[in-house]
């Protein structure tokens, strides 16, 4: 046991020499995944050769190996297969090298090669553009690890429900593709979970049209929730805003975050707003402000206050929206505040 243990802690000299020859920073690998250096077999030169063949320079090759050391443990055959697979959606080798450089872990996960291939072909058949599929491969690689039948099942469940809720056959494809583009992680859910969440909304008197509206507004995030969480969040909002079931429904349609965020998150955000002197009545009037984190709200209030804008007496619309939305809103308020009281080019009427 002692001998095996000692042997397992010894670094492979051949691997080290090959890495040094490629100007790879060994200390980074030791810090990140030292176990890679202990393996008896590694394909350092071969993997570097494949990357160089695709157009990667020495610095890029070194960076890729430093970020994803286990790349050198894959056989050349595995990496060539992965290269051919990613070329199905990449415009050229230049784009592929760029993607590998940014997301090496996604590229060098070869255990699910067959599932990845089947899913890429399925997404192409579905009508997803290659640039969207490459985004999925890099930012949501887990969805490709599913058997293709599982992903097909989820898509079929979504299509069926879309039609059942009154969506048209003509718009269904656009709706599905938009939903997937916004949130590919819906494919990690089960068909049962999707069904249960939709039924929860219907039981809470949301009409079919309103459920469709919520699905579009929530960008599919509703499928990552469960009925228990949603119910708790709705009861919390009802209590805070002292509203009827119908009023609550309207608030949720206006601000789906009331459904999506858990009670602790809603509590924290409400508390942050109240500390700034904002009233419950103001929040009820503009509930979308709860979509923002407390830090963002504080930053925006500070910027508006510097212009002399009192958020406590005004409405909260100026706080809302994305960073870009806020900058536009802020710019308008700023120009209004800086505008001169009189028109300097207008003639002055002075009595004799």
CSV table of C-alpha atoms in Angstrom, one decimal:
chain,number,residue,atom,x,y,z
A,1,UNK,CA,0.0,0.0,0.0
A,2,UNK,CA,2.8,2.4,0.9
A,3,UNK,CA,4.7,1.7,-2.3
A,4,UNK,CA,1.5,2.3,-4.4
A,5,UNK,CA,0.8,5.5,-2.5
A,6,UNK,CA,4.3,6.7,-3.1
A,7,UNK,CA,4.2,5.8,-6.8
A,8,UNK,CA,0.9,7.6,-7.2
A,9,UNK,CA,2.5,10.8,-5.9
A,10,UNK,CA,5.4,10.7,-8.4
A,11,UNK,CA,5.1,13.0,-11.3
A,12,UNK,CA,5.5,11.5,-14.8
A,13,UNK,CA,8.9,12.8,-16.0
A,14,UNK,CA,8.1,12.3,-19.7
A,15,UNK,CA,4.8,14.3,-19.2
A,16,UNK,CA,6.8,17.1,-17.5
A,17,UNK,CA,9.4,17.3,-20.2
A,18,UNK,CA,6.8,17.5,-22.9
A,19,UNK,CA,4.9,20.2,-21.1
A,20,UNK,CA,8.1,22.2,-20.5
A,21,UNK,CA,8.9,22.0,-24.3
A,22,UNK,CA,5.5,23.7,-24.9
A,23,UNK,CA,6.2,26.5,-22.4
A,24,UNK,CA,3.3,25.3,-20.2
A,25,UNK,CA,3.4,26.7,-16.7
A,26,UNK,CA,3.6,23.5,-14.6
A,27,UNK,CA,3.0,25.3,-11.3
A,28,UNK,CA,-0.5,26.2,-12.6
A,29,UNK,CA,-1.3,22.6,-13.3
A,30,UNK,CA,0.1,21.5,-9.9
A,31,UNK,CA,-2.2,24.1,-8.3
A,32,UNK,CA,-5.2,23.2,-10.4
A,33,UNK,CA,-5.1,19.5,-11.0
A,34,UNK,CA,-1.9,17.9,-9.9
A,35,UNK,CA,-3.3,14.4,-10.3
A,36,UNK,CA,-2.9,14.8,-14.1
A,37,UNK,CA,0.9,14.9,-13.8
A,38,UNK,CA,0.8,11.5,-11.9
A,39,UNK,CA,-0.8,9.5,-14.7
A,40,UNK,CA,1.3,6.9,-16.4
A,41,UNK,CA,0.1,7.8,-19.9
A,42,UNK,CA,-0.4,11.3,-21.3
A,43,UNK,CA,-0.7,12.5,-24.9
A,44,UNK,CA,0.9,16.0,-24.6
A,45,UNK,CA,2.6,16.3,-27.9
A,46,UNK,CA,-0.2,14.6,-29.8
A,47,UNK,CA,-2.9,16.9,-28.4
A,48,UNK,CA,-0.7,20.0,-28.9
A,49,UNK,CA,-0.2,18.8,-32.5
A,50,UNK,CA,-4.0,18.6,-33.2
A,51,UNK,CA,-4.5,22.1,-31.7
A,52,UNK,CA,-1.6,23.5,-33.8
A,53,UNK,CA,-3.0,21.8,-36.9
A,54,UNK,CA,-6.2,23.8,-36.3
A,55,UNK,CA,-4.2,27.0,-36.2
A,56,UNK,CA,-3.5,27.5,-32.4
A,57,UNK,CA,-0.2,29.2,-31.7
A,58,UNK,CA,2.2,28.2,-28.9
A,59,UNK,CA,0.7,30.6,-26.4
A,60,UNK,CA,-2.9,29.4,-27.1
A,61,UNK,CA,-1.8,25.8,-26.7
A,62,UNK,CA,-0.1,26.5,-23.4
A,63,UNK,CA,-3.1,28.4,-22.1
A,64,UNK,CA,-5.5,25.6,-23.0
A,65,UNK,CA,-3.5,23.0,-21.3
A,66,UNK,CA,-3.0,25.2,-18.2
A,67,UNK,CA,-6.7,25.8,-17.9
A,68,UNK,CA,-7.8,22.2,-18.7
A,69,UNK,CA,-4.8,19.9,-17.9
A,70,UNK,CA,-6.9,16.7,-18.3
A,71,UNK,CA,-6.9,17.5,-22.1
A,72,UNK,CA,-3.6,15.7,-22.3
A,73,UNK,CA,-5.1,12.5,-21.0
A,74,UNK,CA,-7.4,12.0,-24.0
A,75,UNK,CA,-6.3,9.9,-26.9
A,76,UNK,CA,-5.7,11.7,-30.3
A,77,UNK,CA,-8.6,9.6,-31.7
A,78,UNK,CA,-11.0,11.0,-29.1
A,79,UNK,CA,-10.0,14.6,-29.7
A,80,UNK,CA,-10.1,14.2,-33.5
A,81,UNK,CA,-13.7,12.8,-33.1
A,82,UNK,CA,-14.6,15.8,-30.9
A,83,UNK,CA,-13.0,18.1,-33.5
A,84,UNK,CA,-15.1,16.6,-36.3
A,85,UNK,CA,-18.2,16.9,-34.0
A,86,UNK,CA,-17.7,20.6,-33.2
A,87,UNK,CA,-17.0,21.3,-36.9
A,88,UNK,CA,-20.6,20.5,-37.6
A,89,UNK,CA,-21.6,23.8,-36.0
A,90,UNK,CA,-18.4,25.9,-36.3
A,91,UNK,CA,-17.7,28.0,-39.4
A,92,UNK,CA,-14.0,27.1,-39.6
A,93,UNK,CA,-11.0,25.9,-37.5
A,94,UNK,CA,-10.3,29.6,-36.5
A,95,UNK,CA,-13.6,29.8,-34.7
A,96,UNK,CA,-13.2,26.4,-33.2
A,97,UNK,CA,-9.7,27.2,-31.7
A,98,UNK,CA,-11.2,30.4,-30.3
A,99,UNK,CA,-14.0,28.5,-28.6
A,100,UNK,CA,-11.6,25.8,-27.3
A,101,UNK,CA,-9.4,28.6,-25.9
A,102,UNK,CA,-12.4,30.2,-24.1
A,103,UNK,CA,-14.2,27.0,-23.0
A,104,UNK,CA,-11.6,24.1,-22.9
A,105,UNK,CA,-13.5,22.0,-20.3
A,106,UNK,CA,-16.6,21.9,-22.6
A,107,UNK,CA,-14.5,20.7,-25.6
A,108,UNK,CA,-12.4,18.1,-23.7
A,109,UNK,CA,-15.4,16.4,-22.1
A,110,UNK,CA,-15.5,13.4,-24.5
A,111,UNK,CA,-17.4,10.8,-22.3
A,112,UNK,CA,-20.7,11.7,-23.9
A,113,UNK,CA,-19.6,11.9,-27.5
A,114,UNK,CA,-22.5,9.9,-29.0
A,115,UNK,CA,-25.1,11.9,-27.0
A,116,UNK,CA,-23.4,15.1,-28.0
A,117,UNK,CA,-23.5,14.2,-31.7
A,118,UNK,CA,-27.2,13.0,-31.6
A,119,UNK,CA,-28.2,16.2,-29.8
A,120,UNK,CA,-26.4,18.5,-32.2
A,121,UNK,CA,-28.1,16.8,-35.2
A,122,UNK,CA,-31.5,17.0,-33.3
A,123,UNK,CA,-31.0,20.8,-32.6
A,124,UNK,CA,-30.2,21.4,-36.2
A,125,UNK,CA,-33.3,19.5,-37.3
A,126,UNK,CA,-35.3,21.6,-34.9
A,127,UNK,CA,-34.2,24.7,-36.7
A,128,UNK,CA,-31.7,26.1,-34.2
A,129,UNK,CA,-28.9,28.1,-35.9
A,130,UNK,CA,-25.4,26.8,-35.6
A,131,UNK,CA,-24.2,29.9,-33.7
A,132,UNK,CA,-26.9,29.2,-31.0
A,133,UNK,CA,-25.8,25.5,-30.8
A,134,UNK,CA,-22.2,26.6,-30.3
A,135,UNK,CA,-23.3,28.9,-27.5
A,136,UNK,CA,-25.1,25.9,-26.0
A,137,UNK,CA,-22.0,23.7,-26.4
A,138,UNK,CA,-19.9,26.2,-24.5
A,139,UNK,CA,-22.3,27.7,-21.9
A,140,UNK,CA,-24.7,24.8,-21.3
A,141,UNK,CA,-22.7,21.6,-22.2
A,142,UNK,CA,-24.8,19.5,-19.7
A,143,UNK,CA,-27.8,19.5,-22.1
A,144,UNK,CA,-25.7,17.5,-24.6
A,145,UNK,CA,-25.0,14.8,-22.1
A,146,UNK,CA,-28.7,13.8,-22.0
A,147,UNK,CA,-29.7,11.0,-24.3
A,148,UNK,CA,-31.4,12.7,-27.3
A,149,UNK,CA,-34.7,10.9,-26.5
A,150,UNK,CA,-34.8,12.8,-23.2
A,151,UNK,CA,-34.4,16.2,-24.9
A,152,UNK,CA,-36.9,15.3,-27.6
A,153,UNK,CA,-39.4,14.3,-24.9
A,154,UNK,CA,-39.1,17.7,-23.1
A,155,UNK,CA,-39.5,19.6,-26.5
A,156,UNK,CA,-42.6,17.5,-27.3
A,157,UNK,CA,-44.1,18.3,-23.9
A,158,UNK,CA,-43.5,22.0,-24.4
A,159,UNK,CA,-45.0,21.8,-27.9
A,160,UNK,CA,-48.1,19.9,-26.7
A,161,UNK,CA,-48.7,22.4,-23.8
A,162,UNK,CA,-48.2,25.4,-26.1
A,163,UNK,CA,-50.9,24.2,-28.4
A,164,UNK,CA,-53.2,23.1,-25.5
A,165,UNK,CA,-52.8,26.7,-24.0
A,166,UNK,CA,-54.1,28.2,-27.2
A,167,UNK,CA,-50.8,28.8,-29.0
A,168,UNK,CA,-51.0,28.5,-32.8
A,169,UNK,CA,-49.3,25.8,-34.9
A,170,UNK,CA,-47.8,28.6,-37.0
A,171,UNK,CA,-46.1,30.3,-34.1
A,172,UNK,CA,-45.1,27.2,-32.2
A,173,UNK,CA,-41.7,26.7,-33.8
A,174,UNK,CA,-40.7,30.3,-33.3
A,175,UNK,CA,-41.8,30.1,-29.7
A,176,UNK,CA,-39.9,26.9,-28.9
A,177,UNK,CA,-36.7,28.2,-30.6
A,178,UNK,CA,-36.9,31.5,-28.7
A,179,UNK,CA,-37.5,29.7,-25.4
A,180,UNK,CA,-34.5,27.4,-26.0
A,181,UNK,CA,-32.3,30.3,-27.0
A,182,UNK,CA,-33.2,32.3,-23.9
A,183,UNK,CA,-32.8,29.3,-21.5
A,184,UNK,CA,-31.4,26.0,-22.8
A,185,UNK,CA,-31.4,24.7,-19.2
A,186,UNK,CA,-35.1,23.9,-19.5
A,187,UNK,CA,-33.9,20.7,-21.1
A,188,UNK,CA,-32.4,19.5,-17.8
A,189,UNK,CA,-35.9,19.3,-16.4
A,190,UNK,CA,-38.3,16.4,-16.6
A,191,UNK,CA,-41.5,16.4,-18.6
A,192,UNK,CA,-43.4,15.6,-15.4
A,193,UNK,CA,-42.0,18.8,-13.6
A,194,UNK,CA,-43.0,20.9,-16.6
A,195,UNK,CA,-46.5,19.5,-16.5
A,196,UNK,CA,-46.9,20.0,-12.8
A,197,UNK,CA,-45.8,23.7,-12.9
A,198,UNK,CA,-48.2,24.5,-15.7
A,199,UNK,CA,-51.0,22.8,-13.8
A,200,UNK,CA,-50.1,24.8,-10.7
A,201,UNK,CA,-50.7,28.0,-12.6
A,202,UNK,CA,-54.0,26.9,-14.0
A,203,UNK,CA,-55.2,25.8,-10.5
A,204,UNK,CA,-54.4,29.4,-9.4
A,205,UNK,CA,-56.9,30.7,-11.9
A,206,UNK,CA,-54.4,32.0,-14.5
A,207,UNK,CA,-56.1,31.7,-17.9
A,208,UNK,CA,-54.4,29.8,-20.7
A,209,UNK,CA,-53.5,33.1,-22.4
A,210,UNK,CA,-52.0,34.4,-19.1
A,211,UNK,CA,-50.0,31.1,-18.6
A,212,UNK,CA,-48.5,31.6,-22.1
A,213,UNK,CA,-47.7,35.2,-21.3
A,214,UNK,CA,-45.9,34.1,-18.1
A,215,UNK,CA,-43.9,31.4,-20.0
A,216,UNK,CA,-42.6,34.0,-22.5
A,217,UNK,CA,-41.9,36.6,-19.7
A,218,UNK,CA,-40.1,34.1,-17.5
A,219,UNK,CA,-38.0,32.8,-20.5
A,220,UNK,CA,-38.6,29.2,-19.4
A,221,UNK,CA,-37.3,29.7,-15.9
A,222,UNK,CA,-40.7,28.6,-14.6
A,223,UNK,CA,-39.8,25.1,-15.5
A,224,UNK,CA,-36.9,25.1,-13.0
A,225,UNK,CA,-39.3,25.9,-10.1
A,226,UNK,CA,-41.7,23.7,-8.2
A,227,UNK,CA,-45.2,24.3,-7.1
A,228,UNK,CA,-44.3,24.4,-3.4
A,229,UNK,CA,-41.8,27.3,-3.9
A,230,UNK,CA,-44.2,29.2,-6.2
A,231,UNK,CA,-47.0,28.8,-3.7
A,232,UNK,CA,-44.9,30.1,-0.8
A,233,UNK,CA,-43.7,33.1,-2.9
A,234,UNK,CA,-47.3,34.0,-3.9
A,235,UNK,CA,-48.6,33.7,-0.3
A,236,UNK,CA,-45.7,36.0,0.9
A,237,UNK,CA,-46.5,38.6,-1.8
A,238,UNK,CA,-50.2,38.5,-1.0
A,239,UNK,CA,-49.5,39.1,2.7
A,240,UNK,CA,-47.0,41.9,2.0
A,241,UNK,CA,-49.1,43.8,-0.5
A,242,UNK,CA,-52.4,43.0,1.3
A,243,UNK,CA,-54.2,42.2,-1.9
A,244,UNK,CA,-56.9,39.9,-3.1
A,245,UNK,CA,-56.2,36.8,-5.2
A,246,UNK,CA,-57.2,38.7,-8.4
A,247,UNK,CA,-54.9,41.6,-7.5
A,248,UNK,CA,-52.1,39.2,-6.8
A,249,UNK,CA,-52.5,37.6,-10.1
A,250,UNK,CA,-52.2,40.9,-11.9
A,251,UNK,CA,-49.1,41.7,-9.8
A,252,UNK,CA,-47.5,38.4,-10.9
A,253,UNK,CA,-48.4,39.0,-14.6
A,254,UNK,CA,-46.8,42.5,-14.2
A,255,UNK,CA,-43.7,41.1,-12.4
A,256,UNK,CA,-43.1,37.3,-12.7
A,257,UNK,CA,-40.2,37.7,-10.3
A,258,UNK,CA,-42.9,37.4,-7.5
A,259,UNK,CA,-43.4,33.8,-8.7
A,260,UNK,CA,-39.8,33.0,-9.6
A,261,UNK,CA,-37.9,34.3,-6.6
A,262,UNK,CA,-37.9,32.4,-3.2
A,263,UNK,CA,-39.3,34.0,-0.1
A,264,UNK,CA,-35.8,34.8,1.4
A,265,UNK,CA,-34.8,36.7,-1.8
A,266,UNK,CA,-38.0,38.6,-1.9
A,267,UNK,CA,-37.7,39.5,1.8
A,268,UNK,CA,-34.2,40.7,1.4
A,269,UNK,CA,-35.1,42.9,-1.6
A,270,UNK,CA,-38.2,44.3,0.1
A,271,UNK,CA,-36.1,45.1,3.2
A,272,UNK,CA,-33.5,46.9,1.0
A,273,UNK,CA,-36.1,49.1,-0.6
A,274,UNK,CA,-37.9,49.9,2.6
A,275,UNK,CA,-34.5,51.0,4.2
A,276,UNK,CA,-34.1,53.5,1.3
A,277,UNK,CA,-37.4,55.1,2.4
A,278,UNK,CA,-39.5,53.5,-0.4
A,279,UNK,CA,-43.0,52.6,0.6
A,280,UNK,CA,-44.9,49.3,0.1
A,281,UNK,CA,-47.5,51.3,-1.9
A,282,UNK,CA,-44.7,52.4,-4.3
A,283,UNK,CA,-43.4,48.9,-4.7
A,284,UNK,CA,-46.9,47.6,-5.3
A,285,UNK,CA,-47.3,50.2,-8.1
A,286,UNK,CA,-44.0,49.2,-9.7
A,287,UNK,CA,-43.3,45.6,-8.5
A,288,UNK,CA,-40.7,45.1,-11.3
A,289,UNK,CA,-38.2,46.8,-9.0
A,290,UNK,CA,-38.0,43.5,-7.1
A,291,UNK,CA,-36.2,42.0,-10.1
A,292,UNK,CA,-33.2,44.1,-9.1
A,293,UNK,CA,-30.7,43.1,-6.4
A,294,UNK,CA,-30.4,45.4,-3.3
A,295,UNK,CA,-26.9,46.5,-4.5
A,296,UNK,CA,-28.2,47.6,-7.9
A,297,UNK,CA,-31.1,49.5,-6.3
A,298,UNK,CA,-28.7,51.3,-3.9
A,299,UNK,CA,-26.4,52.2,-6.7
A,300,UNK,CA,-29.2,53.6,-8.9
A,301,UNK,CA,-30.8,55.5,-6.0
A,302,UNK,CA,-27.4,57.1,-5.2
A,303,UNK,CA,-26.9,58.2,-8.8
A,304,UNK,CA,-30.4,59.7,-9.0
A,305,UNK,CA,-30.0,61.4,-5.6
A,306,UNK,CA,-26.9,63.2,-6.9
A,307,UNK,CA,-29.1,64.8,-9.5
A,308,UNK,CA,-31.5,65.9,-6.8
A,309,UNK,CA,-34.1,63.3,-7.8
A,310,UNK,CA,-36.1,62.2,-4.7
A,311,UNK,CA,-37.1,58.6,-5.2
A,312,UNK,CA,-39.3,58.6,-2.1
A,313,UNK,CA,-41.7,61.1,-3.6
A,314,UNK,CA,-41.5,60.0,-7.2
A,315,UNK,CA,-42.5,56.7,-8.9
A,316,UNK,CA,-40.0,53.8,-9.2
A,317,UNK,CA,-40.0,53.5,-13.0
A,318,UNK,CA,-36.7,55.4,-13.2
A,319,UNK,CA,-35.1,52.6,-11.2
A,320,UNK,CA,-36.3,49.8,-13.4
A,321,UNK,CA,-34.9,47.8,-16.3
A,322,UNK,CA,-31.6,46.6,-17.5
A,323,UNK,CA,-28.4,48.6,-17.1
A,324,UNK,CA,-28.9,50.1,-20.6
A,325,UNK,CA,-32.6,51.0,-19.7
A,326,UNK,CA,-31.4,52.7,-16.6
A,327,UNK,CA,-28.7,54.7,-18.3
A,328,UNK,CA,-31.2,56.0,-20.9
A,329,UNK,CA,-33.7,57.0,-18.1
A,330,UNK,CA,-30.9,58.6,-16.1
A,331,UNK,CA,-29.7,60.5,-19.1
A,332,UNK,CA,-33.2,62.0,-19.7
A,333,UNK,CA,-33.5,63.1,-16.0
A,334,UNK,CA,-30.0,64.6,-16.2
A,335,UNK,CA,-30.6,66.6,-19.3
A,336,UNK,CA,-34.0,67.8,-17.9
A,337,UNK,CA,-32.2,69.0,-14.7
A,338,UNK,CA,-29.4,70.7,-16.7
A,339,UNK,CA,-31.7,72.4,-19.1
A,340,UNK,CA,-31.6,76.3,-18.8
A,341,UNK,CA,-34.7,78.0,-17.3
A,342,UNK,CA,-34.9,80.4,-20.3
A,343,UNK,CA,-34.1,80.0,-23.9
A,344,UNK,CA,-30.9,81.9,-24.5
A,345,UNK,CA,-31.6,82.5,-28.2
A,346,UNK,CA,-35.1,83.8,-27.7
A,347,UNK,CA,-35.5,87.6,-28.0
A,348,UNK,CA,-36.0,89.5,-24.7
A,349,UNK,CA,-39.1,91.7,-24.5
A,350,UNK,CA,-38.1,94.7,-22.5
A,351,UNK,CA,-40.4,97.6,-22.0
A,352,UNK,CA,-39.0,101.1,-22.6
